PDB file of C-alpha atoms in Angstrom:
ATOM      1  CA  MET A1161       4.190 -16.349   1.038  1.00  0.00           C
ATOM      2  CA  LYS A1162       1.463 -13.591   0.887  1.00  0.00           C
ATOM      3  CA  GLU A1163       1.436 -11.307   3.493  1.00  0.00           C
ATOM      4  CA  THR A1164      -0.882  -7.941   4.165  1.00  0.00           C
ATOM      5  CA  PHE A1165      -0.645  -4.603   5.540  1.00  0.00           C
ATOM      6  CA  GLN A1166      -3.156  -2.353   6.580  1.00  0.00           C
ATOM      7  CA  ILE A1167      -2.756   0.088   9.355  1.00  0.00           C
ATOM      8  CA  ASP A1168      -2.898  -1.322  12.647  1.00  0.00           C
ATOM      9  CA  PHE A1169      -2.724  -1.429  16.404  1.00  0.00           C
ATOM     10  CA  LYS A1170       0.478  -2.759  16.622  1.00  0.00           C
ATOM     11  CA  HIS A1171       1.836  -0.818  14.149  1.00  0.00           C
ATOM     12  CA  GLN A1172       0.398   2.635  15.668  1.00  0.00           C
ATOM     13  CA  ILE A1173       1.774   1.460  19.134  1.00  0.00           C
ATOM     14  CA  LYS A1174       5.281   1.120  17.416  1.00  0.00           C
ATOM     15  CA  SER A1175       5.610   4.417  16.066  1.00  0.00           C
ATOM     16  CA  ILE A1176       4.577   6.249  19.217  1.00  0.00           C
ATOM     17  CA  SER A1177       6.266   3.666  21.159  1.00  0.00           C
ATOM     18  CA  ASN A1178       9.649   6.290  22.091  1.00  0.00           C
ATOM     19  CA  GLY A1179       7.066   8.535  23.301  1.00  0.00           C
ATOM     20  CA  PHE A1180       6.468   6.203  26.552  1.00  0.00           C
ATOM     21  CA  PHE A1181       9.945   6.694  27.826  1.00  0.00           C
ATOM     22  CA  HIS A1182       9.734  10.670  27.990  1.00  0.00           C
ATOM     23  CA  ILE A1183       5.854   9.490  30.179  1.00  0.00           C
ATOM     24  CA  GLY A1184       7.985   7.323  32.127  1.00  0.00           C
ATOM     25  CA  VAL A1185      10.862  10.212  32.712  1.00  0.00           C
ATOM     26  CA  ILE A1186       7.790  12.717  34.834  1.00  0.00           C
ATOM     27  CA  PRO A1187       7.545  10.114  37.505  1.00  0.00           C
ATOM     28  CA  ILE A1188      11.241   9.439  37.857  1.00  0.00           C
ATOM     29  CA  VAL A1189      12.018  13.347  37.899  1.00  0.00           C
ATOM     30  CA  ILE A1190       9.555  13.288  41.342  1.00  0.00           C
ATOM     31  CA  GLY A1191      10.724  11.235  43.002  1.00  0.00           C
ATOM     32  CA  ILE A1192      14.674  12.217  42.070  1.00  0.00           C
ATOM     33  CA  LEU A1193      13.308  15.569  42.793  1.00  0.00           C
ATOM     34  CA  TRP A1194      11.582  14.232  46.500  1.00  0.00           C
ATOM     35  CA  ILE A1195      14.290  11.208  47.485  1.00  0.00           C
ATOM     36  CA  TRP A1196      17.504  13.382  47.217  1.00  0.00           C
ATOM     37  CA  LYS A1197      17.034  17.009  47.192  1.00  0.00           C
ATOM     38  CA  GLY A1198      13.912  17.046  49.307  1.00  0.00           C
ATOM     39  CA  ILE A1199      11.800  18.946  46.803  1.00  0.00           C
ATOM     40  CA  GLU A1200       7.924  17.902  47.777  1.00  0.00           C
ATOM     41  CA  PRO A1201       5.841  17.988  44.053  1.00  0.00           C
ATOM     42  CA  ASP A1202       3.379  21.275  43.488  1.00  0.00           C
ATOM     43  CA  PHE A1203       1.507  21.912  41.309  1.00  0.00           C
ATOM     44  CA  ILE A1204       3.524  24.103  39.017  1.00  0.00           C
ATOM     45  CA  LEU A1205       6.779  21.531  38.959  1.00  0.00           C
ATOM     46  CA  VAL A1206       4.491  18.583  37.721  1.00  0.00           C
ATOM     47  CA  VAL A1207       2.291  21.337  35.144  1.00  0.00           C
ATOM     48  CA  GLY A1208       5.648  22.324  33.505  1.00  0.00           C
ATOM     49  CA  LEU A1209       6.915  18.679  33.227  1.00  0.00           C
ATOM     50  CA  ILE A1210       4.098  17.653  31.719  1.00  0.00           C
ATOM     51  CA  CYS A1211       3.982  20.571  29.279  1.00  0.00           C
ATOM     52  CA  TRP A1212       7.494  20.172  28.460  1.00  0.00           C
ATOM     53  CA  THR A1213       6.667  16.648  27.617  1.00  0.00           C
ATOM     54  CA  LEU A1214       3.603  17.727  25.797  1.00  0.00           C
ATOM     55  CA  ILE A1215       6.331  19.868  23.854  1.00  0.00           C
ATOM     56  CA  TRP A1216       8.511  17.001  22.856  1.00  0.00           C
ATOM     57  CA  PHE A1217       5.576  14.878  21.548  1.00  0.00           C
ATOM     58  CA  ILE A1218       4.577  17.868  19.337  1.00  0.00           C
ATOM     59  CA  PRO A1219       6.182  16.446  16.048  1.00  0.00           C
ATOM     60  CA  ALA A1220       4.447  12.972  16.278  1.00  0.00           C
ATOM     61  CA  ILE A1221       1.271  14.597  17.821  1.00  0.00           C
ATOM     62  CA  ILE A1222       1.794  16.168  13.663  1.00  0.00           C
ATOM     63  CA  LEU A1223       2.722  12.566  12.004  1.00  0.00           C
ATOM     64  CA  HIS A1224       0.415  10.799  13.547  1.00  0.00           C
ATOM     65  CA  PRO A1225      -3.148  12.147  12.165  1.00  0.00           C
ATOM     66  CA  THR A1226      -0.953  12.720   8.731  1.00  0.00           C
ATOM     67  CA  TYR A1227       0.186   9.870   8.240  1.00  0.00           C
ATOM     68  CA  TYR A1228      -3.515   7.981   9.110  1.00  0.00           C
ATOM     69  CA  LEU A1229      -5.340   9.941   6.854  1.00  0.00           C
ATOM     70  CA  MET A1230      -2.584   8.883   3.830  1.00  0.00           C
ATOM     71  CA  ASN A1231      -3.590   5.438   4.422  1.00  0.00           C
ATOM     72  CA  LYS A1232      -6.732   5.319   5.666  1.00  0.00           C
ATOM     73  CA  GLY A1233      -8.691   3.126   3.596  1.00  0.00           C
ATOM     74  CA  THR A1234      -5.462   1.925   2.359  1.00  0.00           C
ATOM     75  CA  THR A1235      -4.970  -2.314   1.896  1.00  0.00           C
ATOM     76  CA  ILE A1236      -1.249  -3.966   0.456  1.00  0.00           C
ATOM     77  CA  SER A1237      -0.637  -7.143  -0.443  1.00  0.00           C
ATOM     78  CA  ILE A1238       2.680  -8.226  -1.114  1.00  0.00           C
ATOM     79  CA  ASP A1239       3.940 -12.155  -2.736  1.00  0.00           C
ATOM     80  CA  LYS A1240       7.152 -11.941  -2.334  1.00  0.00           C
ATOM     81  CA  ASP A1241       8.122 -16.085  -3.694  1.00  0.00           C
ATOM     82  CA  LYS A1242       6.157 -14.288  -6.680  1.00  0.00           C
ATOM     83  CA  LYS A1243       7.442 -11.222  -6.473  1.00  0.00           C
ATOM     84  CA  ARG A1244       4.063  -9.047  -6.876  1.00  0.00           C
ATOM     85  CA  LEU A1245       2.426  -6.581  -4.945  1.00  0.00           C
ATOM     86  CA  GLU A1246      -1.540  -5.691  -5.216  1.00  0.00           C
ATOM     87  CA  ILE A1247      -2.607  -2.210  -3.230  1.00  0.00           C
ATOM     88  CA  LEU A1248      -5.796  -0.886  -2.694  1.00  0.00           C
ATOM     89  CA  ASN A1249      -6.484   2.569  -2.314  1.00  0.00           C
ATOM     90  CA  ASN A1250     -10.338   3.568  -0.929  1.00  0.00           C
ATOM     91  CA  GLU A1251     -11.984   2.264  -4.372  1.00  0.00           C
ATOM     92  CA  THR A1252      -8.310   2.438  -6.707  1.00  0.00           C
ATOM     93  CA  LYS A1253      -6.803  -1.473  -7.264  1.00  0.00           C
ATOM     94  CA  MET A1254      -3.616  -1.696  -8.940  1.00  0.00           C
ATOM     95  CA  SER A1255      -1.523  -5.086  -9.768  1.00  0.00           C
ATOM     96  CA  MET A1256       2.163  -4.821 -10.163  1.00  0.00           C
ATOM     97  CA  GLY A1257       5.666  -6.868 -10.445  1.00  0.00           C
ATOM     98  CA  PHE A1258       8.625  -6.178  -8.316  1.00  0.00           C
ATOM     99  CA  GLU A1259       9.814  -4.737 -11.828  1.00  0.00           C
ATOM    100  CA  ASP A1260       7.774  -2.651 -12.278  1.00  0.00           C
ATOM    101  CA  LEU A1261       8.648  -0.576  -8.910  1.00  0.00           C
ATOM    102  CA  ALA A1262      10.884   2.895 -10.015  1.00  0.00           C
ATOM    103  CA  THR A1263      12.150   3.705  -6.577  1.00  0.00           C
ATOM    104  CA  VAL A1264      11.602   3.088  -3.276  1.00  0.00           C
ATOM    105  CA  GLU A1265      12.450   5.925  -1.240  1.00  0.00           C
ATOM    106  CA  ARG A1266      12.574   5.171   2.969  1.00  0.00           C
ATOM    107  CA  ILE A1267      11.943   8.684   4.373  1.00  0.00           C
ATOM    108  CA  TYR A1268      12.844   8.353   8.240  1.00  0.00           C
ATOM    109  CA  PHE A1269      14.304   9.674  11.266  1.00  0.00           C
ATOM    110  CA  SER A1270      17.617  11.093  10.830  1.00  0.00           C
ATOM    111  CA  ASP A1271      19.688   9.529  13.566  1.00  0.00           C
ATOM    112  CA  TYR A1272      19.620   5.981  11.744  1.00  0.00           C
ATOM    113  CA  CYS A1273      22.280   6.867   9.205  1.00  0.00           C
ATOM    114  CA  HIS A1274      24.784   6.410  12.140  1.00  0.00           C
ATOM    115  CA  VAL A1275      25.546   2.765  13.028  1.00  0.00           C
ATOM    116  CA  GLU A1276      24.002   1.333  15.366  1.00  0.00           C
ATOM    117  CA  TRP A1277      25.576   2.502  18.352  1.00  0.00           C
ATOM    118  CA  GLN A1278      25.579   5.945  17.589  1.00  0.00           C
ATOM    119  CA  GLN A1279      21.366   5.674  17.431  1.00  0.00           C
ATOM    120  CA  ASN A1280      18.407   6.312  19.865  1.00  0.00           C
ATOM    121  CA  TRP A1281      20.335   7.994  21.899  1.00  0.00           C
ATOM    122  CA  PHE A1282      18.473  10.076  23.210  1.00  0.00           C
ATOM    123  CA  PRO A1283      14.466   9.397  21.938  1.00  0.00           C
ATOM    124  CA  ALA A1284      12.764  11.059  20.354  1.00  0.00           C
ATOM    125  CA  PRO A1285       8.860  10.257  20.933  1.00  0.00           C
ATOM    126  CA  TRP A1286       9.021  10.508  16.417  1.00  0.00           C
ATOM    127  CA  ARG A1287      11.796   8.206  15.948  1.00  0.00           C
ATOM    128  CA  ASN A1288      10.178   5.255  15.204  1.00  0.00           C
ATOM    129  CA  TYR A1289       7.932   7.662  12.932  1.00  0.00           C
ATOM    130  CA  GLY A1290       8.832   7.134   8.923  1.00  0.00           C
ATOM    131  CA  LEU A1291       7.461   6.353   5.383  1.00  0.00           C
ATOM    132  CA  LEU A1292       7.897   4.356   2.296  1.00  0.00           C
ATOM    133  CA  ARG A1293       7.652   6.544  -1.267  1.00  0.00           C
ATOM    134  CA  ILE A1294       6.771   4.318  -4.216  1.00  0.00           C
ATOM    135  CA  GLN A1295       7.473   5.168  -7.873  1.00  0.00           C
ATOM    136  CA  THR A1296       6.066   3.391 -10.392  1.00  0.00           C
ATOM    137  CA  SER A1297       7.590   2.962 -14.138  1.00  0.00           C
ATOM    138  CA  ASP A1298       4.633   4.220 -15.540  1.00  0.00           C
ATOM    139  CA  ASP A1299       4.401   7.479 -12.664  1.00  0.00           C
ATOM    140  CA  HIS A1300       2.246   5.730 -10.417  1.00  0.00           C
ATOM    141  CA  GLU A1301       2.970   7.009  -6.762  1.00  0.00           C
ATOM    142  CA  PHE A1302       1.839   5.824  -3.613  1.00  0.00           C
ATOM    143  CA  PHE A1303       3.120   6.055   0.760  1.00  0.00           C
ATOM    144  CA  LEU A1304       3.269   3.260   2.478  1.00  0.00           C
ATOM    145  CA  THR A1305       3.732   5.102   6.795  1.00  0.00           C
ATOM    146  CA  SER A1306       4.806   2.739  10.280  1.00  0.00           C
ATOM    147  CA  LEU A1307       1.344   2.722  10.616  1.00  0.00           C
ATOM    148  CA  MET A1308       0.844  -0.182   8.482  1.00  0.00           C
ATOM    149  CA  ILE A1309       4.720  -1.341   8.451  1.00  0.00           C
ATOM    150  CA  ASP A1310       7.793  -1.585  10.328  1.00  0.00           C
ATOM    151  CA  ILE A1311       9.614   0.742   8.704  1.00  0.00           C
ATOM    152  CA  VAL A1312      13.160   0.516   9.487  1.00  0.00           C
ATOM    153  CA  ASN A1313      12.245  -3.776   7.797  1.00  0.00           C
ATOM    154  CA  PRO A1314       9.819  -2.431   5.537  1.00  0.00           C
ATOM    155  CA  PRO A1315       7.831  -5.934   3.100  1.00  0.00           C
ATOM    156  CA  ILE A1316       9.724  -3.727   0.002  1.00  0.00           C
ATOM    157  CA  GLU A1317      13.101  -3.082  -0.095  1.00  0.00           C
ATOM    158  CA  PRO A1318      13.813   0.052  -0.568  1.00  0.00           C
ATOM    159  CA  THR A1319      16.912   1.871  -3.447  1.00  0.00           C
ATOM    160  CA  THR A1320      17.055   4.192  -1.197  1.00  0.00           C
ATOM    161  CA  ASN A1321      16.693   6.377   1.646  1.00  0.00           C
ATOM    162  CA  THR A1322      16.247   9.314   2.748  1.00  0.00           C
ATOM    163  CA  TYR A1323      17.191  10.808   6.643  1.00  0.00           C
ATOM    164  CA  LYS A1324      15.203  13.672   8.254  1.00  0.00           C
ATOM    165  CA  LEU A1325      14.738  15.276  11.842  1.00  0.00           C
ATOM    166  CA  ILE A1326      11.261  14.957  11.439  1.00  0.00           C
ATOM    167  CA  PRO A1327       9.449  12.632   8.473  1.00  0.00           C
ATOM    168  CA  LEU A1328       7.201  14.843   6.725  1.00  0.00           C
ATOM    169  CA  PRO A1329       5.833  13.423   3.182  1.00  0.00           C
ATOM    170  CA  PRO A1330       7.250  14.706   0.917  1.00  0.00           C
ATOM    171  CA  LYS A1331       5.178  16.570  -2.012  1.00  0.00           C
ATOM    172  CA  SER A1332       3.562  14.046  -3.918  1.00  0.00           C
ATOM    173  CA  LEU A1333       4.040  13.712  -7.832  1.00  0.00           C
ATOM    174  CA  LYS A1334       0.281  15.381  -8.121  1.00  0.00           C
ATOM    175  CA  GLN A1335       1.809  18.012  -6.549  1.00  0.00           C
ATOM    176  CA  LYS A1336       5.535  18.897  -8.425  1.00  0.00           C
ATOM    177  CA  ARG A1337       3.406  18.986 -11.850  1.00  0.00           C
ATOM    178  CA  PHE A1338       0.362  21.227 -10.950  1.00  0.00           C
ATOM    179  CA  GLU A1339       3.004  23.528  -8.856  1.00  0.00           C
ATOM    180  CA  ALA A1340       5.340  23.004 -12.336  1.00  0.00           C
ATOM    181  CA  LYS A1341       2.436  24.186 -14.906  1.00  0.00           C
ATOM    182  CA  GLU A1342       1.338  27.152 -12.357  1.00  0.00           C
ATOM    183  CA  LYS A1343       5.099  28.414 -12.251  1.00  0.00           C
ATOM    184  CA  GLU A1344       5.162  27.740 -16.461  1.00  0.00           C
ATOM    185  CA  GLU A1345       1.621  30.041 -16.709  1.00  0.00           C
ATOM    186  CA  LEU A1346       3.394  32.600 -14.045  1.00  0.00           C
ATOM    187  CA  GLN A1347       6.422  32.274 -16.617  1.00  0.00           C
ATOM    188  CA  ARG A1348       3.887  32.827 -20.110  1.00  0.00           C
ATOM    189  CA  ASP A1349       2.169  35.504 -18.324  1.00  0.00           C
ATOM    190  CA  ARG A1350       5.434  37.433 -17.924  1.00  0.00           C
ATOM    191  CA  ILE A1351       7.014  37.084 -21.056  1.00  0.00           C
ATOM    192  CA  GLU A1352       3.288  37.519 -23.066  1.00  0.00           C
ATOM    193  CA  HIS A1353       3.393  41.251 -20.772  1.00  0.00           C
ATOM    194  CA  PHE A1354       7.083  41.915 -22.230  1.00  0.00           C
ATOM    195  CA  LYS A1355       6.466  41.227 -25.930  1.00  0.00           C
ATOM    196  CA  ARG A1356       3.416  43.428 -24.562  1.00  0.00           C
ATOM    197  CA  LYS A1357       5.416  46.461 -23.750  1.00  0.00           C
ATOM    198  CA  PHE A1358       8.657  45.885 -26.225  1.00  0.00           C
ATOM    199  CA  GLU A1359       6.096  45.504 -29.688  1.00  0.00           C
ATOM    200  CA  LYS A1360       6.403  48.686 -31.214  1.00  0.00           C
ATOM    201  CA  GLN A1361      10.642  48.408 -30.614  1.00  0.00           C
ATOM    202  CA  SER A1362      12.856  47.767 -33.491  1.00  0.00           C
ATOM    203  CA  LEU A1363      15.756  45.040 -33.796  1.00  0.00           C
ATOM    204  CA  THR A1364      18.544  46.717 -32.681  1.00  0.00           C
ATOM    205  CA  GLU A1365      16.043  47.661 -29.640  1.00  0.00           C
ATOM    206  CA  LEU A1366      15.158  43.740 -28.649  1.00  0.00           C
ATOM    207  CA  ASN A1367      18.781  42.985 -29.371  1.00  0.00           C
ATOM    208  CA  ARG A1368      20.010  45.055 -27.181  1.00  0.00           C
ATOM    209  CA  LYS A1369      18.245  43.869 -24.968  1.00  0.00           C
ATOM    210  CA  ILE A1370      18.525  39.632 -25.300  1.00  0.00           C
ATOM    211  CA  ASP A1371      22.673  40.918 -23.990  1.00  0.00           C
ATOM    212  CA  SER A1372      21.477  43.592 -21.569  1.00  0.00           C
ATOM    213  CA  GLN A1373      23.001  42.293 -18.067  1.00  0.00           C
ATOM    214  CA  ASP A1374      19.644  43.917 -16.425  1.00  0.00           C
ATOM    215  CA  LEU A1375      16.690  42.081 -17.243  1.00  0.00           C
ATOM    216  CA  VAL A1376      15.389  38.923 -16.424  1.00  0.00           C
ATOM    217  CA  TYR A1377      15.151  35.321 -18.663  1.00  0.00           C
ATOM    218  CA  GLU A1378      11.562  36.642 -19.460  1.00  0.00           C
ATOM    219  CA  ALA A1379      12.281  39.714 -20.945  1.00  0.00           C
ATOM    220  CA  LYS A1380      15.144  38.053 -22.789  1.00  0.00           C
ATOM    221  CA  THR A1381      12.818  35.682 -23.720  1.00  0.00           C
ATOM    222  CA  ALA A1382      10.237  38.248 -24.997  1.00  0.00           C
ATOM    223  CA  ALA A1383      13.040  40.401 -27.223  1.00  0.00           C
ATOM    224  CA  GLU A1384      14.027  36.945 -28.903  1.00  0.00           C
ATOM    225  CA  GLU A1385      10.141  35.593 -29.537  1.00  0.00           C
ATOM    226  CA  LEU A1386      10.096  39.529 -31.087  1.00  0.00           C
ATOM    227  CA  ILE A1387      12.803  39.231 -32.576  1.00  0.00           C
ATOM    228  CA  LYS A1388      11.694  35.189 -34.782  1.00  0.00           C
ATOM    229  CA  GLU A1389       8.135  36.792 -35.392  1.00  0.00           C
ATOM    230  CA  LYS A1390       9.548  40.363 -36.920  1.00  0.00           C
ATOM    231  CA  ASN A1391      12.137  38.479 -39.921  1.00  0.00           C
ATOM    232  CA  THR A1392       9.163  35.838 -39.777  1.00  0.00           C
ATOM    233  CA  ALA A1393       7.152  38.927 -41.164  1.00  0.00           C
ATOM    234  CA  ALA A1394       9.364  40.223 -43.406  1.00  0.00           C
ATOM    235  CA  ASN A1395      10.609  37.100 -45.363  1.00  0.00           C
ATOM    236  CA  ILE A1396       6.808  36.460 -45.971  1.00  0.00           C
ATOM    237  CA  GLY A1397       6.447  39.517 -47.095  1.00  0.00           C
TER     238      GLY A1397
END
């Protein structure tokens, strides 16, 4: 049987459904204070309760548009019988078998790590938000959020679970590779800086730098490279 998933009203409402508890608490608290304590609701009390509720909604206010932008234009079709899935992400189309999925990481609210009776004692408005990060064996990556799937019972079985107080999307492979490349280039620039600084020093002085406990990794690497270059030049000569 083939199932198709995309952002829809049902999953958006389910994601924010825990927040309805907090909205319902406002008139209940006002009623209790009024009937039992004789405190008549005034403007300051009502505004205070509304502000308190809005503060609790801040993570959901951040997560909802973030998830929406991630999965806007994303459609996934899953055939569990044939063990295949097809992903249409805007204009990019991918088709693969379940065996092509390297990892399926589920990222969702931290209290899901507990047994069921210990969960949701205090219904955080953002508790039902979460996402799947799927990485394929050929290093492609895509995300499916709770705005389009049931994160507790997802259509693809997770291989690992990550629990977070606020399930913000992790860095993508593309971001990690870009940052790693930037870090590597920065490190290379520092090594070249030290090589220019040490280039007139003797082999003895360079060896002392390698053994020094006070120099950073880039300085020691620069000294090692200069020693190799000087030895190579001496052998050629």
